[in-house]
Amino acid sequence: MRANCWMGRNTVEVREVPDPQIMNDRDAVVRITSTSICGSDLHLYDGYIPTMKKGDVLGHEFMGEVVEVGREVRNLRIGDRVVVPFPIACGHCVACERGFFSVCENSNPNAGLAEMVMGHSPAGIYGYSHMLGGFAGGQAEYARVPFADIGPIKIEDDLRDEQVLFLSDVFPTGYMGAEMCDIQRGDIIAVWGAGPVGQFAMASARMLGAERVIAIDRYPQRLRIAQENTGAEVINYEQVDVLEVLRDMTAGRGPDACIDAVGSESHHPSSAINAYDRGKQAVRLETDRPHALREAVLSCRNAGIVSVIGAYGGFIDKFPMGSLMNRSLTLRSGQCHVQRYLRPLLDRIRRGEIDPSFVITHRMRLDEAPKAYEIFKNKQQDCNKVVLSV
């Protein structure tokens, strides 16, 4: 089959690879119809995630048609149309039974490697390094889906791929970011990062009752999409002092909750500060650049909530712990427990409360994946989200 493979830093190639096989009675094989490139795929592309190997198949946002099932998969049949959540979860460990699917205790066969690198092991993830399981990803014609009796959700109506594909990751991730804010009617929510995850966090904050949503980014196209589709007020952080503007917009108190939807590769408008963190990251004195997180903590109102859904891998420098502690802030975070949100968010799509396809700006073919990565990484052609048809 054809698959988009990681070949080294800033290099991917669509190559012939072996077809996936059923390896366990709880497996299924899915013929992929649509897949997309996630912002977190760029962490792999940029070479920031260790334990990648040449030829690894990328991609953790995908959907398609079931073509084979193991003997213990009784909830799916050949021909079913499914969306596959990015965290792989067994459904029966302590974490899964409590709904924390992204920290499943059984789905990462390379947990020891993850513990060596990160100090802990989260769940296995499709196409996201060997320390997270070494599972082949979904930017391919077919994918093996472990624990298929737990993860995938069937799509049994005529909703288009583009309306449901993002249930695999970015829509539930954004929703969880908003849900962790305990939003009350009248709340003001600020979101750092107006990419697709941030846009879904803004849309979700609205659905959960926020009165005002504020988007913070530097790309006018992203801010425009956020403004048009979520009603967000926008701040271009390269043009103003974000903390000062947020105080002005909130009667001096700060937003009730702040969402970091940026993560480990954030950018600072000050070239000196940006160079400081880039330099430390380059020589591995810190693994992540936390500008957005620092600003979210410093901006949040006293006793407010900081919600972190941007992906971080390791250690950060100059975290404002004093501000967090002395102002009674609550910090919440996590990779999304996607399985928890599949059904309720699908119901919201069916009821017409949201059409997630608003984030798409580019539709390309799987064979065009190398070009798509370059366009997405460099924000060429005002790129916001790329969907690859297979």
mmCIF file of C-alpha atoms in Angstrom:
data_model
loop_
_atom_site.group_PDB
_atom_site.id
_atom_site.type_symbol
_atom_site.label_atom_id
_atom_site.label_comp_id
_atom_site.label_asym_id
_atom_site.label_seq_id
_atom_site.Cartn_x
_atom_site.Cartn_y
_atom_site.Cartn_z
ATOM 1 C CA MET A 1 0.000 0.000 0.000
ATOM 2 C CA ARG A 2 0.982 3.658 -0.251
ATOM 3 C CA ALA A 3 1.768 5.612 2.919
ATOM 4 C CA ASN A 4 3.306 8.919 3.937
ATOM 5 C CA CYS A 5 6.579 8.104 5.699
ATOM 6 C CA TRP A 6 8.898 10.124 7.940
ATOM 7 C CA MET A 7 12.355 10.033 6.306
ATOM 8 C CA GLY A 8 14.251 12.472 8.521
ATOM 9 C CA ARG A 9 13.968 16.031 9.732
ATOM 10 C CA ASN A 10 11.754 18.091 7.371
ATOM 11 C CA THR A 11 11.428 15.183 4.943
ATOM 12 C CA VAL A 12 8.443 12.945 4.252
ATOM 13 C CA GLU A 13 7.865 10.668 1.269
ATOM 14 C CA VAL A 14 4.873 8.710 -0.001
ATOM 15 C CA ARG A 15 6.227 5.173 -0.411
ATOM 16 C CA GLU A 16 5.152 1.575 -0.830
ATOM 17 C CA VAL A 17 5.003 -0.180 2.566
ATOM 18 C CA PRO A 18 3.669 -3.584 3.681
ATOM 19 C CA ASP A 19 -0.111 -3.882 4.122
ATOM 20 C CA PRO A 20 -1.280 -3.971 7.769
ATOM 21 C CA GLN A 21 -2.308 -7.321 9.216
ATOM 22 C CA ILE A 22 -4.565 -8.454 12.065
ATOM 23 C CA MET A 23 -2.145 -9.188 14.919
ATOM 24 C CA ASN A 24 -4.580 -9.575 17.807
ATOM 25 C CA ASP A 25 -8.188 -10.752 18.074
ATOM 26 C CA ARG A 26 -9.199 -7.223 19.144
ATOM 27 C CA ASP A 27 -7.695 -5.617 15.997
ATOM 28 C CA ALA A 28 -9.427 -4.279 12.899
ATOM 29 C CA VAL A 29 -8.018 -3.081 9.589
ATOM 30 C CA VAL A 30 -9.481 0.117 8.137
ATOM 31 C CA ARG A 31 -9.304 1.277 4.501
ATOM 32 C CA ILE A 32 -8.713 4.973 4.943
ATOM 33 C CA THR A 33 -10.827 7.446 3.013
ATOM 34 C CA SER A 34 -9.750 10.729 4.638
ATOM 35 C CA THR A 35 -6.844 11.771 6.827
ATOM 36 C CA SER A 36 -5.368 15.091 7.880
ATOM 37 C CA ILE A 37 -2.180 16.726 9.073
ATOM 38 C CA CYS A 38 -2.197 17.834 12.695
ATOM 39 C CA GLY A 39 -0.140 20.663 14.119
ATOM 40 C CA SER A 40 1.496 18.094 16.385
ATOM 41 C CA ASP A 41 2.671 16.209 13.276
ATOM 42 C CA LEU A 42 4.933 19.191 12.702
ATOM 43 C CA HIS A 43 6.770 18.405 15.968
ATOM 44 C CA LEU A 44 7.770 15.120 14.277
ATOM 45 C CA TYR A 45 8.469 16.817 10.958
ATOM 46 C CA ASP A 46 10.681 19.398 12.688
ATOM 47 C CA GLY A 47 12.637 16.662 14.459
ATOM 48 C CA TYR A 48 11.666 17.562 18.034
ATOM 49 C CA ILE A 49 10.214 14.142 18.954
ATOM 50 C CA PRO A 50 12.836 11.438 19.615
ATOM 51 C CA THR A 51 12.641 7.732 18.699
ATOM 52 C CA MET A 52 11.391 8.250 15.148
ATOM 53 C CA LYS A 53 12.829 5.872 12.559
ATOM 54 C CA LYS A 54 13.254 6.336 8.843
ATOM 55 C CA GLY A 55 10.201 4.908 7.096
ATOM 56 C CA ASP A 56 7.735 5.354 9.997
ATOM 57 C CA VAL A 57 4.176 5.932 8.729
ATOM 58 C CA LEU A 58 2.784 9.253 9.991
ATOM 59 C CA GLY A 59 -0.720 10.399 10.854
ATOM 60 C CA HIS A 60 -3.129 10.102 13.786
ATOM 61 C CA GLU A 61 -6.252 11.783 12.379
ATOM 62 C CA PHE A 62 -8.066 9.387 10.053
ATOM 63 C CA MET A 63 -11.318 7.631 9.171
ATOM 64 C CA GLY A 64 -12.460 5.045 6.707
ATOM 65 C CA GLU A 65 -14.158 1.717 6.117
ATOM 66 C CA VAL A 66 -13.610 -1.465 8.121
ATOM 67 C CA VAL A 67 -12.256 -4.215 5.836
ATOM 68 C CA GLU A 68 -11.190 -6.845 8.394
ATOM 69 C CA VAL A 69 -11.929 -7.544 12.071
ATOM 70 C CA GLY A 70 -10.430 -9.817 14.713
ATOM 71 C CA ARG A 71 -12.510 -12.536 16.344
ATOM 72 C CA GLU A 72 -13.179 -10.524 19.513
ATOM 73 C CA VAL A 73 -14.338 -7.358 17.746
ATOM 74 C CA ARG A 74 -18.094 -7.672 17.955
ATOM 75 C CA ASN A 75 -19.108 -4.018 17.700
ATOM 76 C CA LEU A 76 -17.840 -3.563 14.133
ATOM 77 C CA ARG A 77 -18.519 -5.331 10.861
ATOM 78 C CA ILE A 78 -16.803 -5.272 7.506
ATOM 79 C CA GLY A 79 -18.151 -2.288 5.607
ATOM 80 C CA ASP A 80 -18.767 -0.099 8.674
ATOM 81 C CA ARG A 81 -17.698 3.513 8.289
ATOM 82 C CA VAL A 82 -15.660 4.626 11.300
ATOM 83 C CA VAL A 83 -13.681 7.494 12.802
ATOM 84 C CA VAL A 84 -10.633 6.344 14.785
ATOM 85 C CA PRO A 85 -9.518 8.265 17.923
ATOM 86 C CA PHE A 86 -5.811 9.072 18.080
ATOM 87 C CA PRO A 87 -5.070 7.632 21.561
ATOM 88 C CA ILE A 88 -5.052 3.847 21.549
ATOM 89 C CA ALA A 89 -6.830 2.539 24.643
ATOM 90 C CA CYS A 90 -7.585 -0.933 25.975
ATOM 91 C CA GLY A 91 -10.820 0.078 27.708
ATOM 92 C CA HIS A 92 -10.234 -2.133 30.749
ATOM 93 C CA CYS A 93 -7.329 -0.724 32.786
ATOM 94 C CA VAL A 94 -7.866 1.593 35.763
ATOM 95 C CA ALA A 95 -7.257 4.709 33.657
ATOM 96 C CA CYS A 96 -9.654 3.666 30.876
ATOM 97 C CA GLU A 97 -12.396 2.644 33.308
ATOM 98 C CA ARG A 98 -12.192 6.145 34.802
ATOM 99 C CA GLY A 99 -12.385 7.766 31.356
ATOM 100 C CA PHE A 100 -8.729 8.768 31.089
ATOM 101 C CA PHE A 101 -8.119 6.989 27.792
ATOM 102 C CA SER A 102 -5.000 8.947 26.778
ATOM 103 C CA VAL A 103 -3.124 7.491 29.742
ATOM 104 C CA CYS A 104 -4.192 3.891 29.101
ATOM 105 C CA GLU A 105 -1.892 1.572 31.012
ATOM 106 C CA ASN A 106 -1.826 -1.211 28.430
ATOM 107 C CA SER A 107 -1.700 0.247 24.917
ATOM 108 C CA ASN A 108 1.929 1.339 24.708
ATOM 109 C CA PRO A 109 4.152 -1.714 24.124
ATOM 110 C CA ASN A 110 7.208 0.539 24.408
ATOM 111 C CA ALA A 111 6.296 2.022 27.790
ATOM 112 C CA GLY A 112 9.826 1.439 29.086
ATOM 113 C CA LEU A 113 11.275 3.517 26.267
ATOM 114 C CA ALA A 114 8.795 6.330 26.991
ATOM 115 C CA GLU A 115 9.735 6.245 30.674
ATOM 116 C CA MET A 116 13.421 6.523 29.787
ATOM 117 C CA VAL A 117 12.798 9.547 27.561
ATOM 118 C CA MET A 118 9.937 11.340 29.329
ATOM 119 C CA GLY A 119 9.848 9.807 32.799
ATOM 120 C CA HIS A 120 6.371 8.388 32.207
ATOM 121 C CA SER A 121 4.361 6.564 29.569
ATOM 122 C CA PRO A 122 1.075 7.784 28.113
ATOM 123 C CA ALA A 123 -1.111 5.676 25.815
ATOM 124 C CA GLY A 124 0.083 4.470 22.445
ATOM 125 C CA ILE A 125 -0.600 6.892 19.590
ATOM 126 C CA TYR A 126 -0.801 6.204 15.856
ATOM 127 C CA GLY A 127 2.181 7.426 13.872
ATOM 128 C CA TYR A 128 3.840 9.232 16.749
ATOM 129 C CA SER A 129 7.278 7.746 17.442
ATOM 130 C CA HIS A 130 8.447 4.449 18.880
ATOM 131 C CA MET A 131 8.332 5.664 22.464
ATOM 132 C CA LEU A 132 4.560 6.002 21.954
ATOM 133 C CA GLY A 133 4.182 2.487 20.634
ATOM 134 C CA GLY A 134 5.685 2.503 17.154
ATOM 135 C CA PHE A 135 2.209 2.137 15.626
ATOM 136 C CA ALA A 136 1.901 2.850 11.907
ATOM 137 C CA GLY A 137 -0.156 5.983 11.302
ATOM 138 C CA GLY A 138 -3.180 6.840 9.236
ATOM 139 C CA GLN A 139 -1.668 8.900 6.410
ATOM 140 C CA ALA A 140 -1.889 5.753 4.366
ATOM 141 C CA GLU A 141 -4.273 3.617 2.351
ATOM 142 C CA TYR A 142 -4.888 1.215 5.259
ATOM 143 C CA ALA A 143 -4.257 1.125 9.014
ATOM 144 C CA ARG A 144 -4.284 -1.525 11.699
ATOM 145 C CA VAL A 145 -6.522 -0.414 14.580
ATOM 146 C CA PRO A 146 -5.691 -2.113 17.921
ATOM 147 C CA PHE A 147 -8.470 -2.420 20.533
ATOM 148 C CA ALA A 148 -11.019 -1.823 17.787
ATOM 149 C CA ASP A 149 -13.767 -2.994 20.130
ATOM 150 C CA ILE A 150 -13.152 0.150 22.237
ATOM 151 C CA GLY A 151 -11.933 3.012 20.067
ATOM 152 C CA PRO A 152 -13.617 3.642 16.715
ATOM 153 C CA ILE A 153 -17.068 5.176 16.439
ATOM 154 C CA LYS A 154 -19.413 4.155 13.642
ATOM 155 C CA ILE A 155 -20.811 6.863 11.391
ATOM 156 C CA GLU A 156 -24.186 5.542 10.347
ATOM 157 C CA ASP A 157 -25.676 8.500 8.520
ATOM 158 C CA ASP A 158 -24.815 10.625 5.532
ATOM 159 C CA LEU A 159 -22.529 13.106 7.244
ATOM 160 C CA ARG A 160 -19.576 13.872 4.981
ATOM 161 C CA ASP A 161 -16.035 12.798 5.927
ATOM 162 C CA GLU A 162 -15.095 16.446 6.407
ATOM 163 C CA GLN A 163 -17.844 16.887 9.014
ATOM 164 C CA VAL A 164 -16.740 13.970 11.210
ATOM 165 C CA LEU A 165 -13.019 13.413 10.474
ATOM 166 C CA PHE A 166 -11.919 15.812 13.210
ATOM 167 C CA LEU A 167 -13.636 13.735 15.885
ATOM 168 C CA SER A 168 -10.382 11.756 15.689
ATOM 169 C CA ASP A 169 -8.447 14.509 17.491
ATOM 170 C CA VAL A 170 -8.681 18.265 17.073
ATOM 171 C CA PHE A 171 -12.390 18.784 17.797
ATOM 172 C CA PRO A 172 -12.441 16.725 21.025
ATOM 173 C CA THR A 173 -9.079 18.212 22.021
ATOM 174 C CA GLY A 174 -10.419 21.739 21.673
ATOM 175 C CA TYR A 175 -13.625 20.755 23.457
ATOM 176 C CA MET A 176 -11.750 19.202 26.376
ATOM 177 C CA GLY A 177 -9.682 22.373 26.662
ATOM 178 C CA ALA A 178 -12.877 24.395 27.054
ATOM 179 C CA GLU A 179 -14.541 21.847 29.333
ATOM 180 C CA MET A 180 -11.564 21.958 31.723
ATOM 181 C CA CYS A 181 -12.314 25.692 32.198
ATOM 182 C CA ASP A 182 -15.549 25.015 34.159
ATOM 183 C CA ILE A 183 -17.199 27.762 32.125
ATOM 184 C CA GLN A 184 -19.984 29.739 33.782
ATOM 185 C CA ARG A 185 -22.400 31.982 31.924
ATOM 186 C CA GLY A 186 -20.799 35.369 31.445
ATOM 187 C CA ASP A 187 -17.236 34.056 31.529
ATOM 188 C CA ILE A 188 -14.482 35.458 29.346
ATOM 189 C CA ILE A 189 -12.165 32.833 27.872
ATOM 190 C CA ALA A 190 -8.833 33.653 26.206
ATOM 191 C CA VAL A 191 -7.239 31.150 23.845
ATOM 192 C CA TRP A 192 -3.573 31.246 22.829
ATOM 193 C CA GLY A 193 -3.171 29.704 19.355
ATOM 194 C CA ALA A 194 -5.830 30.218 16.689
ATOM 195 C CA GLY A 195 -5.007 27.104 14.700
ATOM 196 C CA PRO A 196 -7.621 24.339 14.348
ATOM 197 C CA VAL A 197 -7.326 23.112 17.971
ATOM 198 C CA GLY A 198 -7.610 26.650 19.265
ATOM 199 C CA GLN A 199 -10.518 27.382 16.910
ATOM 200 C CA PHE A 200 -12.351 24.320 18.232
ATOM 201 C CA ALA A 201 -11.583 25.392 21.807
ATOM 202 C CA MET A 202 -13.158 28.776 21.022
ATOM 203 C CA ALA A 203 -16.221 27.229 19.365
ATOM 204 C CA SER A 204 -16.578 24.821 22.297
ATOM 205 C CA ALA A 205 -16.266 27.616 24.858
ATOM 206 C CA ARG A 206 -19.176 29.300 23.103
ATOM 207 C CA MET A 207 -21.218 26.084 23.168
ATOM 208 C CA LEU A 208 -20.493 25.732 26.887
ATOM 209 C CA GLY A 209 -21.754 29.222 27.695
ATOM 210 C CA ALA A 210 -18.841 31.661 27.498
ATOM 211 C CA GLU A 211 -19.990 35.231 26.932
ATOM 212 C CA ARG A 212 -16.784 36.379 25.269
ATOM 213 C CA VAL A 213 -13.939 34.496 23.618
ATOM 214 C CA ILE A 214 -10.591 36.099 22.811
ATOM 215 C CA ALA A 215 -8.220 34.626 20.207
ATOM 216 C CA ILE A 216 -4.471 35.347 20.423
ATOM 217 C CA ASP A 217 -2.224 34.600 17.459
ATOM 218 C CA ARG A 218 -0.035 36.373 14.909
ATOM 219 C CA TYR A 219 -1.459 34.999 11.646
ATOM 220 C CA PRO A 220 -4.261 37.206 10.252
ATOM 221 C CA GLN A 221 -5.844 34.303 8.353
ATOM 222 C CA ARG A 222 -6.209 32.205 11.506
ATOM 223 C CA LEU A 223 -7.583 35.143 13.453
ATOM 224 C CA ARG A 224 -10.070 35.830 10.642
ATOM 225 C CA ILE A 225 -11.300 32.218 10.646
ATOM 226 C CA ALA A 226 -11.663 32.339 14.432
ATOM 227 C CA GLN A 227 -13.529 35.630 14.301
ATOM 228 C CA GLU A 228 -15.894 34.567 11.516
ATOM 229 C CA ASN A 229 -16.695 31.100 12.856
ATOM 230 C CA THR A 230 -16.586 31.484 16.633
ATOM 231 C CA GLY A 231 -17.306 35.167 17.155
ATOM 232 C CA ALA A 232 -13.940 35.591 18.861
ATOM 233 C CA GLU A 233 -12.433 38.975 19.540
ATOM 234 C CA VAL A 234 -8.872 38.873 18.252
ATOM 235 C CA ILE A 235 -5.426 39.976 19.416
ATOM 236 C CA ASN A 236 -2.373 39.929 17.153
ATOM 237 C CA TYR A 237 0.416 39.465 19.689
ATOM 238 C CA GLU A 238 3.016 40.931 17.335
ATOM 239 C CA GLN A 239 1.198 44.268 17.338
ATOM 240 C CA VAL A 240 0.269 44.834 20.994
ATOM 241 C CA ASP A 241 1.202 43.942 24.570
ATOM 242 C CA VAL A 242 -1.109 40.977 25.207
ATOM 243 C CA LEU A 243 -1.201 41.286 29.022
ATOM 244 C CA GLU A 244 -2.016 44.981 28.832
ATOM 245 C CA VAL A 245 -4.748 44.496 26.207
ATOM 246 C CA LEU A 246 -6.330 41.623 28.133
ATOM 247 C CA ARG A 247 -6.439 43.732 31.299
ATOM 248 C CA ASP A 248 -8.118 46.533 29.336
ATOM 249 C CA MET A 249 -10.682 44.081 27.894
ATOM 250 C CA THR A 250 -11.551 42.586 31.293
ATOM 251 C CA ALA A 251 -11.825 45.575 33.619
ATOM 252 C CA GLY A 252 -8.323 44.928 34.911
ATOM 253 C CA ARG A 253 -8.985 41.425 36.230
ATOM 254 C CA GLY A 254 -7.901 39.186 33.352
ATOM 255 C CA PRO A 255 -9.834 36.396 31.591
ATOM 256 C CA ASP A 256 -11.734 33.928 33.791
ATOM 257 C CA ALA A 257 -9.882 31.079 32.101
ATOM 258 C CA CYS A 258 -6.962 30.861 29.690
ATOM 259 C CA ILE A 259 -6.379 28.024 27.224
ATOM 260 C CA ASP A 260 -2.903 27.219 25.875
ATOM 261 C CA ALA A 261 -3.562 25.626 22.484
ATOM 262 C CA VAL A 262 -0.007 26.265 21.266
ATOM 263 C CA GLY A 263 2.325 23.915 23.106
ATOM 264 C CA SER A 264 5.996 23.271 22.713
ATOM 265 C CA GLU A 265 6.913 25.347 19.651
ATOM 266 C CA SER A 266 5.456 28.710 20.582
ATOM 267 C CA HIS A 267 6.908 31.958 19.298
ATOM 268 C CA HIS A 268 7.605 35.209 21.174
ATOM 269 C CA PRO A 269 7.380 38.631 19.480
ATOM 270 C CA SER A 270 10.612 39.726 21.180
ATOM 271 C CA SER A 271 13.458 38.407 19.045
ATOM 272 C CA ALA A 272 15.755 38.299 22.092
ATOM 273 C CA ILE A 273 13.389 36.192 24.209
ATOM 274 C CA ASN A 274 12.536 33.999 21.238
ATOM 275 C CA ALA A 275 16.236 33.422 20.534
ATOM 276 C CA TYR A 276 16.851 32.601 24.220
ATOM 277 C CA ASP A 277 14.351 29.725 24.203
ATOM 278 C CA ARG A 278 15.277 28.537 20.721
ATOM 279 C CA GLY A 279 18.925 28.407 21.769
ATOM 280 C CA LYS A 280 18.195 26.435 24.926
ATOM 281 C CA GLN A 281 15.969 24.069 22.948
ATOM 282 C CA ALA A 282 18.633 23.577 20.283
ATOM 283 C CA VAL A 283 21.237 22.438 22.828
ATOM 284 C CA ARG A 284 18.603 20.399 24.720
ATOM 285 C CA LEU A 285 18.714 22.530 27.885
ATOM 286 C CA GLU A 286 14.935 22.630 27.608
ATOM 287 C CA THR A 287 12.679 20.584 25.348
ATOM 288 C CA ASP A 288 9.807 23.028 24.870
ATOM 289 C CA ARG A 289 9.335 26.748 24.238
ATOM 290 C CA PRO A 290 6.591 27.810 26.685
ATOM 291 C CA HIS A 291 5.944 31.468 25.767
ATOM 292 C CA ALA A 292 2.191 30.988 25.398
ATOM 293 C CA LEU A 293 1.907 29.085 28.666
ATOM 294 C CA ARG A 294 3.844 31.731 30.594
ATOM 295 C CA GLU A 295 1.593 34.444 29.194
ATOM 296 C CA ALA A 296 -1.582 32.452 29.908
ATOM 297 C CA VAL A 297 -0.595 32.033 33.570
ATOM 298 C CA LEU A 298 0.342 35.696 33.974
ATOM 299 C CA SER A 299 -2.863 36.880 32.251
ATOM 300 C CA CYS A 300 -5.455 34.784 34.036
ATOM 301 C CA ARG A 301 -7.581 36.459 36.709
ATOM 302 C CA ASN A 302 -7.010 35.556 40.349
ATOM 303 C CA ALA A 303 -8.449 32.113 41.181
ATOM 304 C CA GLY A 304 -8.983 31.449 37.476
ATOM 305 C CA ILE A 305 -8.182 28.328 35.451
ATOM 306 C CA VAL A 306 -5.343 27.694 33.002
ATOM 307 C CA SER A 307 -6.137 24.841 30.620
ATOM 308 C CA VAL A 308 -3.267 23.309 28.645
ATOM 309 C CA ILE A 309 -4.094 21.310 25.504
ATOM 310 C CA GLY A 310 -1.081 22.325 23.423
ATOM 311 C CA ALA A 311 1.348 19.404 23.293
ATOM 312 C CA TYR A 312 4.477 19.448 25.467
ATOM 313 C CA GLY A 313 7.124 16.755 25.558
ATOM 314 C CA GLY A 314 9.459 17.394 28.460
ATOM 315 C CA PHE A 315 10.858 20.296 30.438
ATOM 316 C CA ILE A 316 10.342 24.055 30.281
ATOM 317 C CA ASP A 317 12.268 26.997 31.666
ATOM 318 C CA LYS A 318 11.111 30.063 33.607
ATOM 319 C CA PHE A 319 7.625 28.824 34.433
ATOM 320 C CA PRO A 320 5.848 31.492 36.584
ATOM 321 C CA MET A 321 5.075 29.167 39.477
ATOM 322 C CA GLY A 322 4.865 32.085 41.887
ATOM 323 C CA SER A 323 2.018 33.633 39.932
ATOM 324 C CA LEU A 324 0.234 30.289 39.741
ATOM 325 C CA MET A 325 0.522 29.629 43.469
ATOM 326 C CA ASN A 326 0.090 33.074 44.989
ATOM 327 C CA ARG A 327 -2.978 33.909 42.878
ATOM 328 C CA SER A 328 -4.774 30.603 43.545
ATOM 329 C CA LEU A 329 -4.811 29.569 39.888
ATOM 330 C CA THR A 330 -5.837 26.073 38.856
ATOM 331 C CA LEU A 331 -3.775 24.343 36.171
ATOM 332 C CA ARG A 332 -5.417 21.549 34.166
ATOM 333 C CA SER A 333 -3.954 19.663 31.231
ATOM 334 C CA GLY A 334 -3.872 16.457 29.281
ATOM 335 C CA GLN A 335 -3.775 14.755 25.946
ATOM 336 C CA CYS A 336 -7.399 14.419 24.957
ATOM 337 C CA HIS A 337 -9.360 11.405 26.182
ATOM 338 C CA VAL A 338 -11.018 11.284 22.775
ATOM 339 C CA GLN A 339 -13.125 8.166 23.368
ATOM 340 C CA ARG A 340 -14.965 10.041 26.136
ATOM 341 C CA TYR A 341 -16.164 12.736 23.723
ATOM 342 C CA LEU A 342 -16.914 10.842 20.488
ATOM 343 C CA ARG A 343 -20.629 10.226 21.018
ATOM 344 C CA PRO A 344 -21.621 13.586 22.554
ATOM 345 C CA LEU A 345 -19.705 15.582 19.947
ATOM 346 C CA LEU A 346 -21.100 13.489 17.084
ATOM 347 C CA ASP A 347 -24.555 14.279 18.462
ATOM 348 C CA ARG A 348 -23.725 18.006 18.439
ATOM 349 C CA ILE A 349 -22.684 17.722 14.770
ATOM 350 C CA ARG A 350 -25.890 15.860 13.930
ATOM 351 C CA ARG A 351 -27.978 18.544 15.653
ATOM 352 C CA GLY A 352 -26.253 21.199 13.558
ATOM 353 C CA GLU A 353 -24.657 22.942 16.544
ATOM 354 C CA ILE A 354 -21.303 22.906 14.756
ATOM 355 C CA ASP A 355 -19.895 21.957 11.356
ATOM 356 C CA PRO A 356 -16.208 21.181 12.053
ATOM 357 C CA SER A 357 -15.287 21.489 8.376
ATOM 358 C CA PHE A 358 -14.960 25.266 8.821
ATOM 359 C CA VAL A 359 -11.262 24.797 9.714
ATOM 360 C CA ILE A 360 -10.330 23.277 6.316
ATOM 361 C CA THR A 361 -8.450 25.447 3.860
ATOM 362 C CA HIS A 362 -6.651 22.821 1.752
ATOM 363 C CA ARG A 363 -7.899 19.589 0.186
ATOM 364 C CA MET A 364 -5.164 17.463 -1.384
ATOM 365 C CA ARG A 365 -4.408 13.839 -2.251
ATOM 366 C CA LEU A 366 -2.314 11.471 -0.138
ATOM 367 C CA ASP A 367 0.350 11.466 -2.863
ATOM 368 C CA GLU A 368 0.721 15.214 -2.327
ATOM 369 C CA ALA A 369 1.577 14.813 1.382
ATOM 370 C CA PRO A 370 5.185 16.107 1.099
ATOM 371 C CA LYS A 371 3.945 19.300 -0.552
ATOM 372 C CA ALA A 372 1.110 19.551 1.985
ATOM 373 C CA TYR A 373 3.547 19.382 4.923
ATOM 374 C CA GLU A 374 5.592 22.255 3.507
ATOM 375 C CA ILE A 375 2.499 24.370 2.867
ATOM 376 C CA PHE A 376 1.143 23.655 6.348
ATOM 377 C CA LYS A 377 4.422 24.182 8.177
ATOM 378 C CA ASN A 378 5.204 27.483 6.477
ATOM 379 C CA LYS A 379 1.586 28.762 6.550
ATOM 380 C CA GLN A 380 1.769 29.207 2.783
ATOM 381 C CA GLN A 381 -1.423 30.069 0.907
ATOM 382 C CA ASP A 382 -3.001 31.043 4.277
ATOM 383 C CA CYS A 383 -3.054 27.353 5.197
ATOM 384 C CA ASN A 384 -5.059 26.468 8.311
ATOM 385 C CA LYS A 385 -5.876 22.745 7.941
ATOM 386 C CA VAL A 386 -5.065 20.172 5.263
ATOM 387 C CA VAL A 387 -7.269 17.166 4.535
ATOM 388 C CA LEU A 388 -5.770 14.401 2.413
ATOM 389 C CA SER A 389 -8.123 12.182 0.428
ATOM 390 C CA VAL A 390 -6.990 8.608 -0.071
#
